[in-house]
Short mmCIF file of C-alpha atoms and ligand atoms in Angstrom, two decimals:
data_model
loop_
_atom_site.label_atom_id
_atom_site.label_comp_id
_atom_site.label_asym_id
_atom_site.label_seq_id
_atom_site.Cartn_x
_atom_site.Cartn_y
_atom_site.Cartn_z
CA UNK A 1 0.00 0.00 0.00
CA UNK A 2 1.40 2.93 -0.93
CA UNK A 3 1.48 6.10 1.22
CA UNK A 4 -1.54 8.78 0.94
CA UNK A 5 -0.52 12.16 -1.03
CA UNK A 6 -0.05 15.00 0.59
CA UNK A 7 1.53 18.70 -0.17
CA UNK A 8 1.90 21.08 2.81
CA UNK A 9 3.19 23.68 0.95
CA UNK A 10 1.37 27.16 1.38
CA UNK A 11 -1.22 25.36 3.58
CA UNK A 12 -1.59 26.08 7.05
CA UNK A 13 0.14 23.58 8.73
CA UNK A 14 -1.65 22.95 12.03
CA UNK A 15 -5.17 22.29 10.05
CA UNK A 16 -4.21 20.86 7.50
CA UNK A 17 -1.82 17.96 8.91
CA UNK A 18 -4.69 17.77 12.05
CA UNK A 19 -6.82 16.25 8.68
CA UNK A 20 -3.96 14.50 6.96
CA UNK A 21 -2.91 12.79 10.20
CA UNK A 22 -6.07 11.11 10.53
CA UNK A 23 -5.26 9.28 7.49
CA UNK A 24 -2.27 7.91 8.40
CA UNK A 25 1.17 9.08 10.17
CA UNK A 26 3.64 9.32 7.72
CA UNK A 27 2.43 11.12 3.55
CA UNK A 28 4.17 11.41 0.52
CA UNK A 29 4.41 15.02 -1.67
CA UNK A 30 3.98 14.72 -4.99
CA UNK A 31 7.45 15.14 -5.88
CA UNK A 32 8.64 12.29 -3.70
CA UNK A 33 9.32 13.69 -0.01
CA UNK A 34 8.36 11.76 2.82
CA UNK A 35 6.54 13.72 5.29
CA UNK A 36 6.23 11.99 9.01
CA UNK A 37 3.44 13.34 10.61
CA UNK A 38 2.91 10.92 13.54
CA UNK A 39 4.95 11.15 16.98
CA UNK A 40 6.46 8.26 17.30
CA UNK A 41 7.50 8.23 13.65
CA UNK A 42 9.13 11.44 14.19
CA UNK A 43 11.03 10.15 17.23
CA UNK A 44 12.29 7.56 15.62
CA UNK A 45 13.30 9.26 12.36
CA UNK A 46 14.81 12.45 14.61
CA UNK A 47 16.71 9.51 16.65
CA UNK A 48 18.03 7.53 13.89
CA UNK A 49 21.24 9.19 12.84
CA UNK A 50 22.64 6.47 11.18
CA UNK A 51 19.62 5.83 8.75
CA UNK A 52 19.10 9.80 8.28
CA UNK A 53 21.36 12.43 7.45
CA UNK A 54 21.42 16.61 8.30
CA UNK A 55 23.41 17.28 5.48
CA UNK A 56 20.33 18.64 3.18
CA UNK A 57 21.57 21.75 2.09
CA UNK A 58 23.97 22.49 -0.71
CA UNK A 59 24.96 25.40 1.66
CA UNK A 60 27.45 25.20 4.76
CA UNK A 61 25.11 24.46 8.02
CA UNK A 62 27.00 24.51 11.28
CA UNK A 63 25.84 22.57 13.14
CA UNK A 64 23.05 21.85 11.87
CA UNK A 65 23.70 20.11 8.54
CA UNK A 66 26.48 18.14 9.98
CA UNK A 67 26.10 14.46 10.56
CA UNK A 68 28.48 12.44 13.13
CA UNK A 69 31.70 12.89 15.06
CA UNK A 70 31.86 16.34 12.88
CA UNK A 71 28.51 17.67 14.35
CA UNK A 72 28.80 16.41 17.80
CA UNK A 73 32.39 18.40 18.21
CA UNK A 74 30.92 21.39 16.78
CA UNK A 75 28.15 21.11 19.32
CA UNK A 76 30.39 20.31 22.32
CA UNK A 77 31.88 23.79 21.94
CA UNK A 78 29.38 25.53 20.79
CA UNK A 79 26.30 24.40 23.48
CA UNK A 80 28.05 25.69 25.94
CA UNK A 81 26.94 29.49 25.08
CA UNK A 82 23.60 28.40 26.26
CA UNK A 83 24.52 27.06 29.14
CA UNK A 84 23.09 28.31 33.01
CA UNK A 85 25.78 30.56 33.95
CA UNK A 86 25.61 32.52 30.44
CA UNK A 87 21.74 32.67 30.66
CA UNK A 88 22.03 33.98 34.01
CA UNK A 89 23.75 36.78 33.14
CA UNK A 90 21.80 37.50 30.03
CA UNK A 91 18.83 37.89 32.59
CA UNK A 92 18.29 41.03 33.18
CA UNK A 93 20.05 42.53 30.24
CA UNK A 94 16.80 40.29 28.18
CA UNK A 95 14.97 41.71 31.02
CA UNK A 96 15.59 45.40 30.36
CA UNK A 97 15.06 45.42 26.88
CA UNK A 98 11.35 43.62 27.15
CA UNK A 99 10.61 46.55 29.55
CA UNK A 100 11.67 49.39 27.52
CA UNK A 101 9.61 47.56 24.48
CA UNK A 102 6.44 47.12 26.48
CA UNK A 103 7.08 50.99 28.07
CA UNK A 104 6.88 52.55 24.59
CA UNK A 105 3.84 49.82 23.59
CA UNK A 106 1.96 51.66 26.43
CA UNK A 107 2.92 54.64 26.12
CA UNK A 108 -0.03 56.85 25.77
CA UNK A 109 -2.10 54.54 26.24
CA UNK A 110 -5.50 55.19 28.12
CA UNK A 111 -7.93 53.08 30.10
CA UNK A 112 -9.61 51.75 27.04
CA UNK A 113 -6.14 49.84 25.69
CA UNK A 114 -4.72 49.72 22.61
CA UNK A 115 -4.69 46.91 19.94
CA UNK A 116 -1.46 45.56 18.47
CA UNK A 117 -0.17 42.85 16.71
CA UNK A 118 1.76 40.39 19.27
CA UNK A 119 3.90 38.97 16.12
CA UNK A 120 5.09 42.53 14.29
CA UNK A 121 5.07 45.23 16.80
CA UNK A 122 6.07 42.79 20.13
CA UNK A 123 7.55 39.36 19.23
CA UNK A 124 9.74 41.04 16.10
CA UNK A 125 11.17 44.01 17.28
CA UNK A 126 11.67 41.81 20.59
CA UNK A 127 13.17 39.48 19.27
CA UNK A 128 15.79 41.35 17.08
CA UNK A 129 16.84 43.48 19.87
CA UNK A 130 17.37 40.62 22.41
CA UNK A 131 19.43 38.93 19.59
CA UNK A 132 21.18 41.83 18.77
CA UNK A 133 21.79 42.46 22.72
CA UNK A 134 22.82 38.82 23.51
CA UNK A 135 25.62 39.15 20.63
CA UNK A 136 26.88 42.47 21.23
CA UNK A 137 25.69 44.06 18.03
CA UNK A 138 25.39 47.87 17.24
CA UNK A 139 21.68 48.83 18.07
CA UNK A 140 21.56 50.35 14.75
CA UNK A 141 21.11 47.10 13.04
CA UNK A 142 17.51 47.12 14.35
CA UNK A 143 15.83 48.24 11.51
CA UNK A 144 18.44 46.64 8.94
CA UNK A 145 17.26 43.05 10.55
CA UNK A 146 13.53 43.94 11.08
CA UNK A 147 13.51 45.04 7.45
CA UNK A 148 15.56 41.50 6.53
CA UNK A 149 12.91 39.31 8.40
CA UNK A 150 10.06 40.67 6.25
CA UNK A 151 12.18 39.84 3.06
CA UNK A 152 13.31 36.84 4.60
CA UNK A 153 9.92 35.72 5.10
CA UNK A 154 8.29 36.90 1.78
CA UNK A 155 11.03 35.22 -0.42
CA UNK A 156 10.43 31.66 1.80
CA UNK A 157 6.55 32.13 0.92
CA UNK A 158 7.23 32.70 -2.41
CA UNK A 159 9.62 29.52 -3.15
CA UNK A 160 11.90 31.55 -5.80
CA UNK A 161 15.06 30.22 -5.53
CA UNK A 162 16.57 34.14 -6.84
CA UNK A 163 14.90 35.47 -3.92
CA UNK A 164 15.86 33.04 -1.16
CA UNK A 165 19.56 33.86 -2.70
CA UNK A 166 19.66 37.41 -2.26
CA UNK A 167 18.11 37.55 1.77
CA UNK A 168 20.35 34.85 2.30
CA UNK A 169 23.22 36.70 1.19
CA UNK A 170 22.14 39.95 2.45
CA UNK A 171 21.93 38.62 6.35
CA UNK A 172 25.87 36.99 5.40
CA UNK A 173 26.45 41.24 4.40
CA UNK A 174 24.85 42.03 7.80
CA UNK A 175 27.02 39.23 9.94
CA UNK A 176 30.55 39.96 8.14
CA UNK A 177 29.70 43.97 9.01
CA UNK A 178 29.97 42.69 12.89
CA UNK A 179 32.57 39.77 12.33
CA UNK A 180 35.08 42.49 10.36
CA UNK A 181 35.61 45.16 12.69
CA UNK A 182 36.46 42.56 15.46
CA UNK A 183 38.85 40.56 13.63
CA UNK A 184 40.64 43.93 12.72
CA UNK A 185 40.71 44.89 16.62
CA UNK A 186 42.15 41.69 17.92
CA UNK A 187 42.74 40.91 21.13
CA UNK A 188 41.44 44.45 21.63
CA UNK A 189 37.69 42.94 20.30
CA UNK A 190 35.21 43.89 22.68
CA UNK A 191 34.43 41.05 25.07
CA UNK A 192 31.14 39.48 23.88
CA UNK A 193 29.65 36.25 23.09
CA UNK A 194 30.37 37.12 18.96
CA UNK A 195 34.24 37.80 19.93
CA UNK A 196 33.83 34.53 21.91
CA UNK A 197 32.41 32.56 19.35
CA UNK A 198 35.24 34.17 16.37
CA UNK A 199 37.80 32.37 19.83
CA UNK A 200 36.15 29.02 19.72
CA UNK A 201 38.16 26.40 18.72
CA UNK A 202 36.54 22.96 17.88
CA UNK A 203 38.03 19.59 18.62
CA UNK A 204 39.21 17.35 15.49
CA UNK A 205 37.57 14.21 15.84
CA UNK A 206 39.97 11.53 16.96
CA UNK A 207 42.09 13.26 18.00
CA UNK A 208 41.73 13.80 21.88
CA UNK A 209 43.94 16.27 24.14
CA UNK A 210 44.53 17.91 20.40
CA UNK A 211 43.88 21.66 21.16
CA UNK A 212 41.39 21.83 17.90
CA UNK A 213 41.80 24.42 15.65
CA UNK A 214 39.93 27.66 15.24
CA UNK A 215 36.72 28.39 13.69
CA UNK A 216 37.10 29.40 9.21
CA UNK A 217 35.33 32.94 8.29
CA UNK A 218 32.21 30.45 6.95
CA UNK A 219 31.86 28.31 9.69
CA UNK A 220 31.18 31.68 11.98
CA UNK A 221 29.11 33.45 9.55
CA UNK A 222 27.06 29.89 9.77
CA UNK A 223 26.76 29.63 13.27
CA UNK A 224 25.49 33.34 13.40
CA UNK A 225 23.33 32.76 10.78
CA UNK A 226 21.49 29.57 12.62
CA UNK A 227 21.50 31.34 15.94
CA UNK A 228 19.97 34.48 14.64
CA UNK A 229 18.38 34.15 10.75
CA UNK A 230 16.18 31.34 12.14
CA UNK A 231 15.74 32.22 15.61
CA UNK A 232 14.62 35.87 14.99
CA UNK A 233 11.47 34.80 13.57
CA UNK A 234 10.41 31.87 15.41
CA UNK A 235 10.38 34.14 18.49
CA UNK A 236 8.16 36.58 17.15
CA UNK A 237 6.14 33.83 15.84
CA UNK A 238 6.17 32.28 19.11
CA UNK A 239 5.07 35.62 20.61
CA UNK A 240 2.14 35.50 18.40
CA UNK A 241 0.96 32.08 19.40
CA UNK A 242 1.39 32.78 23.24
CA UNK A 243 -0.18 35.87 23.69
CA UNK A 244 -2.83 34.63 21.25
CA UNK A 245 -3.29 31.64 23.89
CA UNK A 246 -2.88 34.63 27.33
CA UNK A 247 -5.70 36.71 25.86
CA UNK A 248 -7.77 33.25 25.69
CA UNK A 249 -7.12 32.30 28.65
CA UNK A 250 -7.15 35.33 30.65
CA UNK A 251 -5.88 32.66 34.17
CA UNK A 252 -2.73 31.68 32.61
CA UNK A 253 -1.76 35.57 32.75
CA UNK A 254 -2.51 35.33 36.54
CA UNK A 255 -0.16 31.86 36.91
CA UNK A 256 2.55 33.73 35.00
CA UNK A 257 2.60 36.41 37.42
CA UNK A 258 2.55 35.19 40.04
CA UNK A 259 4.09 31.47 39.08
CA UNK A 260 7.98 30.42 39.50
CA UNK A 261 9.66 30.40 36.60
CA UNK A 262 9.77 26.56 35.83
CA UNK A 263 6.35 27.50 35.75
CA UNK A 264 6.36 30.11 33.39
CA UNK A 265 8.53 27.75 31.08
CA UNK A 266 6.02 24.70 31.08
CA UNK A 267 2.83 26.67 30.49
CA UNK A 268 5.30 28.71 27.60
CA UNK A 269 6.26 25.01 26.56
CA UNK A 270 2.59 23.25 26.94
CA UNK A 271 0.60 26.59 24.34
CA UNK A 272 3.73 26.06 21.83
CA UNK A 273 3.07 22.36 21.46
CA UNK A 274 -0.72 23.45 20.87
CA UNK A 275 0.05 25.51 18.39
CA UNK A 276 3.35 24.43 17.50
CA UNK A 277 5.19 27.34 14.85
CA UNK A 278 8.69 26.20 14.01
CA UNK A 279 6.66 23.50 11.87
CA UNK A 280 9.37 20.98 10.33
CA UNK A 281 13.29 19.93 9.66
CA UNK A 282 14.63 18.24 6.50
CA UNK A 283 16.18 14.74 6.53
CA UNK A 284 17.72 12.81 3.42
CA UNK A 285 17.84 8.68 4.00
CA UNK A 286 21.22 7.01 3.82
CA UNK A 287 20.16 3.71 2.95
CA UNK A 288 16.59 1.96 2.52
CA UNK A 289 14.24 2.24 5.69
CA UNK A 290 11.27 1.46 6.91
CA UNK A 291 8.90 3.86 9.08
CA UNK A 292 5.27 3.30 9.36
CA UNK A 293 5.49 0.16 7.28
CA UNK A 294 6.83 2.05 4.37
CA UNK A 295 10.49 1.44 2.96
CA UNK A 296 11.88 5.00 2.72
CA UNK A 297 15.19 4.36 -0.01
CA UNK A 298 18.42 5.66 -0.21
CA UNK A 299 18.38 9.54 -0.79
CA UNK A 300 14.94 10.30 -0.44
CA UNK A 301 13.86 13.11 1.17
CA UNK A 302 12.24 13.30 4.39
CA UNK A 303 10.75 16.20 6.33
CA UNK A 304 10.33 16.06 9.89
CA UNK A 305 6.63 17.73 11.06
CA UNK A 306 7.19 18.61 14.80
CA UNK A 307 3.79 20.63 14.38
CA UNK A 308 2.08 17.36 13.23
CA UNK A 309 3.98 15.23 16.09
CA UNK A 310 2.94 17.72 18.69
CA UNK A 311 -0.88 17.20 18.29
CA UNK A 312 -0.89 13.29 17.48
CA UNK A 313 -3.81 12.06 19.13
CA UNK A 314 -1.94 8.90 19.80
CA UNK A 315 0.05 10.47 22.83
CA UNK A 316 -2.14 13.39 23.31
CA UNK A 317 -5.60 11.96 23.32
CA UNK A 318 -6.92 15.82 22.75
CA UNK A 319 -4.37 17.82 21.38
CA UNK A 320 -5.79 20.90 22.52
CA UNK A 321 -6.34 19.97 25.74
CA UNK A 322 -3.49 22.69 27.91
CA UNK A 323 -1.99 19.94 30.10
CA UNK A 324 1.89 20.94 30.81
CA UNK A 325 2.26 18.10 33.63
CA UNK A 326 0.87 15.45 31.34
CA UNK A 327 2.47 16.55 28.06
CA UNK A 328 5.78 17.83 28.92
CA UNK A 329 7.52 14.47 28.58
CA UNK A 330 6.51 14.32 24.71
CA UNK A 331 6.92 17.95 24.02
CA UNK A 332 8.78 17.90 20.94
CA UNK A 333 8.82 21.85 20.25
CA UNK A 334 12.40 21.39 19.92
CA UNK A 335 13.08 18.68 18.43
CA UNK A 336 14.92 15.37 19.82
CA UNK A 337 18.13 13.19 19.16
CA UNK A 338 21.30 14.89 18.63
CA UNK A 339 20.03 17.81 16.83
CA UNK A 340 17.83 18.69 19.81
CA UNK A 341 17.72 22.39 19.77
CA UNK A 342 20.71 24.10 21.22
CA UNK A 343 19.02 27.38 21.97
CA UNK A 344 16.22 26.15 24.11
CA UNK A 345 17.48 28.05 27.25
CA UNK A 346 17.78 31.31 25.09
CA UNK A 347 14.54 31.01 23.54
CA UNK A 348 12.79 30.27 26.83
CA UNK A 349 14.79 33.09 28.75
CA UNK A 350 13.52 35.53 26.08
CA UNK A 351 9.92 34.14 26.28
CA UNK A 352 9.58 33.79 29.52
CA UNK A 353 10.94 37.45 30.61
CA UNK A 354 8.74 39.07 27.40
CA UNK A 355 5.66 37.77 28.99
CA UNK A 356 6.77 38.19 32.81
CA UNK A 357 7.44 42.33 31.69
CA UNK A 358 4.72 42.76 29.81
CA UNK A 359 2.11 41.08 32.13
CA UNK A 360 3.36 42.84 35.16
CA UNK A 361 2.21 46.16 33.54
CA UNK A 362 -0.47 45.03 31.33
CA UNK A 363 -3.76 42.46 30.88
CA UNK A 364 -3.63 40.80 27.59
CA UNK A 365 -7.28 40.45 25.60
CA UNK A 366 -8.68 39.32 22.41
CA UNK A 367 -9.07 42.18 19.68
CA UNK A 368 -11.98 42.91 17.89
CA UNK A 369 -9.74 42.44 14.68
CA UNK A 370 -9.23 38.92 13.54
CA UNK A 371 -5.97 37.31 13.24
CA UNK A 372 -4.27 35.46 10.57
CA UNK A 373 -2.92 32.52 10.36
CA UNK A 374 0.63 31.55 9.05
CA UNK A 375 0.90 28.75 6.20
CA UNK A 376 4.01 26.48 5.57
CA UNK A 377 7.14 26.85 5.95
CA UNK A 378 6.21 28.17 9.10
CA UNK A 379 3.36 27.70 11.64
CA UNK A 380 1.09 29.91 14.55
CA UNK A 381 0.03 33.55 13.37
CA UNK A 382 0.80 35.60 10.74
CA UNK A 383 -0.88 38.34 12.64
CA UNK A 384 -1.95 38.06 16.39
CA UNK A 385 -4.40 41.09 17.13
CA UNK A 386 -4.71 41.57 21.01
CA UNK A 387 -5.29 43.98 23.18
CA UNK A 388 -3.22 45.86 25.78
CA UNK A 389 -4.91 47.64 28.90
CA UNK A 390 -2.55 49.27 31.52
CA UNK A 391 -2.77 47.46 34.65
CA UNK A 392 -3.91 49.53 37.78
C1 HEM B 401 12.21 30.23 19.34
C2 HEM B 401 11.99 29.01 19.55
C3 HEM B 401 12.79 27.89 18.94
C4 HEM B 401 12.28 26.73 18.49
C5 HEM B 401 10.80 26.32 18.51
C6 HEM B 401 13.38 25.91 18.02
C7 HEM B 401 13.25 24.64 17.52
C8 HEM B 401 14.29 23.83 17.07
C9 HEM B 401 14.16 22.48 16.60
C10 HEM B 401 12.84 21.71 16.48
C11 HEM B 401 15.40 22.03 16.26
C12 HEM B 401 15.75 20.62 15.74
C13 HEM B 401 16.28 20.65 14.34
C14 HEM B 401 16.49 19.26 13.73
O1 HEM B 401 16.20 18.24 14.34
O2 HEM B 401 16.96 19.22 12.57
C15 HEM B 401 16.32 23.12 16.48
C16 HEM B 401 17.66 23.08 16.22
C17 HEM B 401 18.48 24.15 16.39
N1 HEM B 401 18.18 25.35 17.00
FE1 HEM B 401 16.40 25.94 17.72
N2 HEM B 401 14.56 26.60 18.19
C18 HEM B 401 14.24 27.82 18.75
C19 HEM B 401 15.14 28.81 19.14
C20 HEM B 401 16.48 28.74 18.93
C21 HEM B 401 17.44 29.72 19.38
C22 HEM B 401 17.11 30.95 20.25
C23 HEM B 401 18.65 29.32 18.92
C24 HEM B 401 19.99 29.96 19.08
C25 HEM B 401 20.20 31.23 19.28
C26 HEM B 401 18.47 28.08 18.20
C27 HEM B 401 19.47 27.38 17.57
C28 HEM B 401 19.32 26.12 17.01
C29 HEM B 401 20.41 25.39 16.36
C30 HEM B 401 21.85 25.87 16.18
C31 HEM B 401 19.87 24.16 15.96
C32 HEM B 401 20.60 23.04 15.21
C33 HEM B 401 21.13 22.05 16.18
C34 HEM B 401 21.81 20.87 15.51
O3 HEM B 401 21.57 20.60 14.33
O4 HEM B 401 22.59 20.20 16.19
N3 HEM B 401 17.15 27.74 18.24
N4 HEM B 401 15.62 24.20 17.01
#
């Protein structure tokens, strides 16, 4: 039996796989890619490094399109940067930025609120200047990278390959105009986590007590790249979907008050797996396999749906249902197996402290305006009307 058709693109992918699913967990596109939409499927295709492969991209992806002893030196160095003590001091500099952001959101603002949309005028700017914060980059970038994201995200919408091209090598512009004047100051670079990551030196596999050797111009621009040309619009998206799911839910804004933070991070967790937005991650089969009963050969493509995954009625008998206790264990937001994401400490840091700020000052309603939702590549809302009201 062969497996049932399906093409996600330009659909909207929480819907539409919620239907496809039902079918059966693991679809074929009509041009041959394997899409796994079930959870255990995608556990065991994210797990299996042997069987599938990262390396999907023509282009340089540290780490991310590594496979192996190569990827898992890359990430021995380069986790690290996310570790406790980093994120602790990140705090409050994350911390002060989400204040000044909500402070001019409310500016002005009377009794009666004002409506905005979580995903363009919070989550983005947010996001790009906690990025730009974290690495030590020039404020003035801000509306440089704001202005990339929209490109960014209109040229992956519109599947021309020219486009994609020219974003992709305007944010490499953007990263060598902060890599440049560091390697020309030297030792005399200022001390932040870009000037640390250009000081990085990565093991070579096989060769232990060998003191590595340092990190080429491409394999930096690539990290930065991953860390902030991906990341920058998943937390804006990821804005969208949880003050979409606040304004719902008007109790969740009390918990997250007055909650701890591993609090705040499973309820941030639990409405992301809902409504899932960093949608799906490309594999390529190195020899014939079977998933779901079907033999998956030798170079085929495969795309991983963690959206899909995340609402599989199999381990979450209602996938709506908010249940952060029950669910957290199969949370696959980000990911599993070795290319579990890196960043999750970053990204929930940022989350958590944009909602903790905001909510301290604010309640968070639905607007009269109706959102939009997002379609594939990417998941939640396109635009997420809601509606501030000073607190007190
Ligand atoms: C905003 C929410 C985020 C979500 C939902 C998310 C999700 C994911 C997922 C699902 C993967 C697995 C990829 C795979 O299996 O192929 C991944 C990998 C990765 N993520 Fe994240 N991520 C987020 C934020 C971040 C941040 C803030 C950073 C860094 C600044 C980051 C850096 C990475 C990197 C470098 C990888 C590749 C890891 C590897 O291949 O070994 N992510 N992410």
């Amino acid at each position: 039996m062969s497996a049932p058709t399906f093409d996600p693109t330009h659909l909207e992918p929480r819907s539409a796989t919620d239907e496809q699913r039902a079918e059966a967990p693991l679809a074929r596109t009509p041009d041959g890619t394997w899409v796994v939409l079930g959870h255990e499927e995608a556990v065991a295709v994210a797990g299996d490094h042997e069987s599938f492969s990262s390396a999907v991209s023509r282009f340089l992806q540290v780490p991310n399109g590594l496979d192996g002893a190569e990827h898992a030196a890359f990430r021995q160095v380069l986790d690290p940067f996310f570790g406790p003590e980093p994120m602790a001091q990140l705090e409050p500099v994350v911390r002060r930025v989400a204040a000044e952001l909500v402070e001019e959101l409310l500016a002005d603002v009377g009794a009666a609120g004002t409506e905005i949309d979580a995903v363009a005028a919070l989550g983005a700017v947010f996001a790009v200047r906690a990025q730009t914060a974290w690495l030590g980059w020039p404020a003035q970038l801000e509306r440089e990278l704001l202005q990339w994201m929209v490109d960014n995200h209109e040229a992956s919408r519109s599947g021309e390959l020219a486009r994609t091209a020219e974003v992709a090598e305007r944010f490499d512009a953007i990263i060598r105009s902060v890599v440049a004047p560091r390697r020309a100051l030297g030792d005399h670079a200022p001390a932040d986590v870009t000037t640390a990551l250009m000081r990085v030196r990565v093991p070579l596999p096989g060769l232990p007590g060998d003191p590595g050797r340092e990190l080429r111009d491409e394999e930096i621009v690539s990290v930065l790249r991953n860390w902030t040309g991906g990341d920058l619009g998943s937390i804006a998206l990821c804005i969208g979907v949880l003050l979409t799911g606040i304004a719902r839910a008007p109790q969740l804004a009390e918990r997250l008050r007055v909650g701890t933070d591993e609090e705040a991070a499973a309820i941030i967790d639990e409405l992301l797996r809902i409504d899932d937005p960093f949608v799906a991650n490309r594999r390529v089969a190195t020899c014939p396999v079977t998933v779901a009963g079907h033999e998956i050969g030798a170079g085929e493509r495969v795309q991983i749906h963690w959206t899909s995954a995340n609402r599989d009625e199999r381990v979450f008998p209602d996938p709506e249902a908010f249940d952060p206790a029950a669910h957290a264990e199969h949370n696959l937001v980000y990911g599993t197996g070795r290319h579990v994401c890196p960043g999750r400490p970053l990204a929930t840091l940022e989350l958590r402290v944009a909602l903790q700020e905001l909510l301290a000052v604010a309640d968070v309603a639905p607007a009269p305006t109706p959102g939009e939702r997002e379609i594939a590549p990417v998941g939640g809302w396109a635009h997420a009307p809601v509606v501030l009201t000073p607190r007190g």
